[in-house]
Coordinates of C-alpha atoms in Angstrom, one line a residue:
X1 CA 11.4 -32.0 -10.1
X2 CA 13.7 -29.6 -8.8
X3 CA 13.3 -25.7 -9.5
X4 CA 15.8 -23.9 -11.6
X5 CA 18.9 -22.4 -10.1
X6 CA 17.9 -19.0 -11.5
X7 CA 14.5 -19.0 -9.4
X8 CA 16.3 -19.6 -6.4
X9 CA 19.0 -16.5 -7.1
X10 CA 15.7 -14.5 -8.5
X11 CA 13.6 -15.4 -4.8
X12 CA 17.4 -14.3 -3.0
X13 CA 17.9 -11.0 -4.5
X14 CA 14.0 -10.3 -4.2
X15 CA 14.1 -10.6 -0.6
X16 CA 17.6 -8.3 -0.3
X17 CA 16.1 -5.6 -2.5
X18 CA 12.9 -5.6 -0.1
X19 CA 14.6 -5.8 3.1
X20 CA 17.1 -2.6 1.7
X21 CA 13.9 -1.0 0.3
X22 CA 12.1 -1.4 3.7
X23 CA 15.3 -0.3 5.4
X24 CA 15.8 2.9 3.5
X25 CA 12.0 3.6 4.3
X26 CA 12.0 3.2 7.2
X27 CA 14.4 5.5 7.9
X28 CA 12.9 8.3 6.1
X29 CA 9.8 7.5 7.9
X30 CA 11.8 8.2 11.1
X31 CA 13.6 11.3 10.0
X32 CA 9.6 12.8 8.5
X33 CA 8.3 11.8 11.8
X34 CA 10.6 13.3 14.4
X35 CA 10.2 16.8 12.2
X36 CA 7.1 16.9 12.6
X37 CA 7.2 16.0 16.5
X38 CA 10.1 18.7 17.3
X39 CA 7.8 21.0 15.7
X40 CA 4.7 20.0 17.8
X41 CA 7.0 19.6 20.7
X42 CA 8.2 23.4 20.0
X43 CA 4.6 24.8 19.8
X44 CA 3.5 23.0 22.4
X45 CA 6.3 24.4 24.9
X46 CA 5.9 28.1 23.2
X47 CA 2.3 28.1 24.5
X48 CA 2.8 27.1 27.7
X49 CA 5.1 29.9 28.1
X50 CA 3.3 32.4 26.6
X51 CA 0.3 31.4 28.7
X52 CA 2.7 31.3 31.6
X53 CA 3.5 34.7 31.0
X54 CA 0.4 36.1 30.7
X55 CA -1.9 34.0 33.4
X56 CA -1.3 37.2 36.5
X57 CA 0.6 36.5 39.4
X58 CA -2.5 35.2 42.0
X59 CA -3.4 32.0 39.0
X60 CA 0.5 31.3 38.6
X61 CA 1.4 31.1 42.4
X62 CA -1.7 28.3 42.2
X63 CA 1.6 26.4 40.5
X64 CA 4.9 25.2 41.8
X65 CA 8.0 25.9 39.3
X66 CA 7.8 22.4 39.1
X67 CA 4.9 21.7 38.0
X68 CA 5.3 24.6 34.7
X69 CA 8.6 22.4 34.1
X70 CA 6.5 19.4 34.3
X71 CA 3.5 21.0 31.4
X72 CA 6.8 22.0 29.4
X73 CA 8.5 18.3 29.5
X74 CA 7.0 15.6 30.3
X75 CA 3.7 16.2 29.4
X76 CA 4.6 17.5 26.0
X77 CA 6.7 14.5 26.0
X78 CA 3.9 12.2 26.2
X79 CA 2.2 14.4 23.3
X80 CA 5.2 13.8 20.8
X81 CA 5.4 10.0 21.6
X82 CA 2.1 9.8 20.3
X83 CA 2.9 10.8 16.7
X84 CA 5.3 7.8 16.5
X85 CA 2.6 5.7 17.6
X86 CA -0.1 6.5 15.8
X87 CA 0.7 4.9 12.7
X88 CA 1.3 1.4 14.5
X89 CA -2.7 1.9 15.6
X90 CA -3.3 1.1 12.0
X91 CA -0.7 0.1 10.6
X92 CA -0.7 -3.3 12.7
X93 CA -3.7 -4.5 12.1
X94 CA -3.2 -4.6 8.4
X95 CA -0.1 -6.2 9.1
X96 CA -1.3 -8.9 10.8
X97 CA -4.3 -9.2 8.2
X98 CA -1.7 -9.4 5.5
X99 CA 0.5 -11.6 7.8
X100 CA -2.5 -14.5 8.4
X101 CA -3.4 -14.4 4.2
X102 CA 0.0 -15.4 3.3
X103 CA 0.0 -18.1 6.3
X104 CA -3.4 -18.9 4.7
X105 CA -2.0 -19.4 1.3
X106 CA 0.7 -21.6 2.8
X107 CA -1.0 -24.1 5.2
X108 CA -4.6 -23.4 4.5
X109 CA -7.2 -23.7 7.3
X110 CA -4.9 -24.9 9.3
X111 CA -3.3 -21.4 10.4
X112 CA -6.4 -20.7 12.2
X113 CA -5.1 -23.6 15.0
X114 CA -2.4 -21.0 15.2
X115 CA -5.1 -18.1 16.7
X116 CA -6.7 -20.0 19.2
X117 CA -3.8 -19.3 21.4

């Protein structure tokens, strides 16, 4: 037979309050995130200069002004794109574990045809 109406509107508005939930989390995950990288990036930078400063003239003349600009950019750069990725080094994995049970429960065995690619 057929399901009731009710499940169907039940299964709808379960999917809208997840994807709103996730949405609004996701954001806050964003926002937490980029504090904590502008203050890394900020530290990081502040060292540099203070090292820069205090490395006598002989060691400093071993670097071009470009190359400072280049510890005090891109390379810390490079350091604060790594706290937005570090979360996808775990966080995928359980993902896709989660991802291939509830393909599991849905087709069986027959989800594995789907990894040999």
């Amino acid at each position: 037979g057929q399901a009731p109406m009710s499940q169907g509107v039940w299964c709808a508005l379960g999917l809208f309050a997840s994807t709103f939930l996730s949405a609004i989390l996701r954001n806050i995950f964003t926002f937490e995130v980029s504090k904590v990288s502008l203050s890394a990036r900020a530290a990081v930078i502040s060292a540099i200069y203070r090292k820069a400063l205090r490395v006598s003239g002989t060691t400093l003349a071993r670097f071009t002004l470009g190359e400072v600009v280049n510890f005090m950019s891109t390379d810390t750069d490079r350091l604060v794109n790594f706290f937005v990725s570090f979360h996808e080094v775990w966080s995928l994995p359980f993902q896709f574990a989660i991802t291939l049970y509830l393909l599991y429960l849905q087709v069986g065995v027959a989800f594995l045809g789907g990894l040999a690619l």
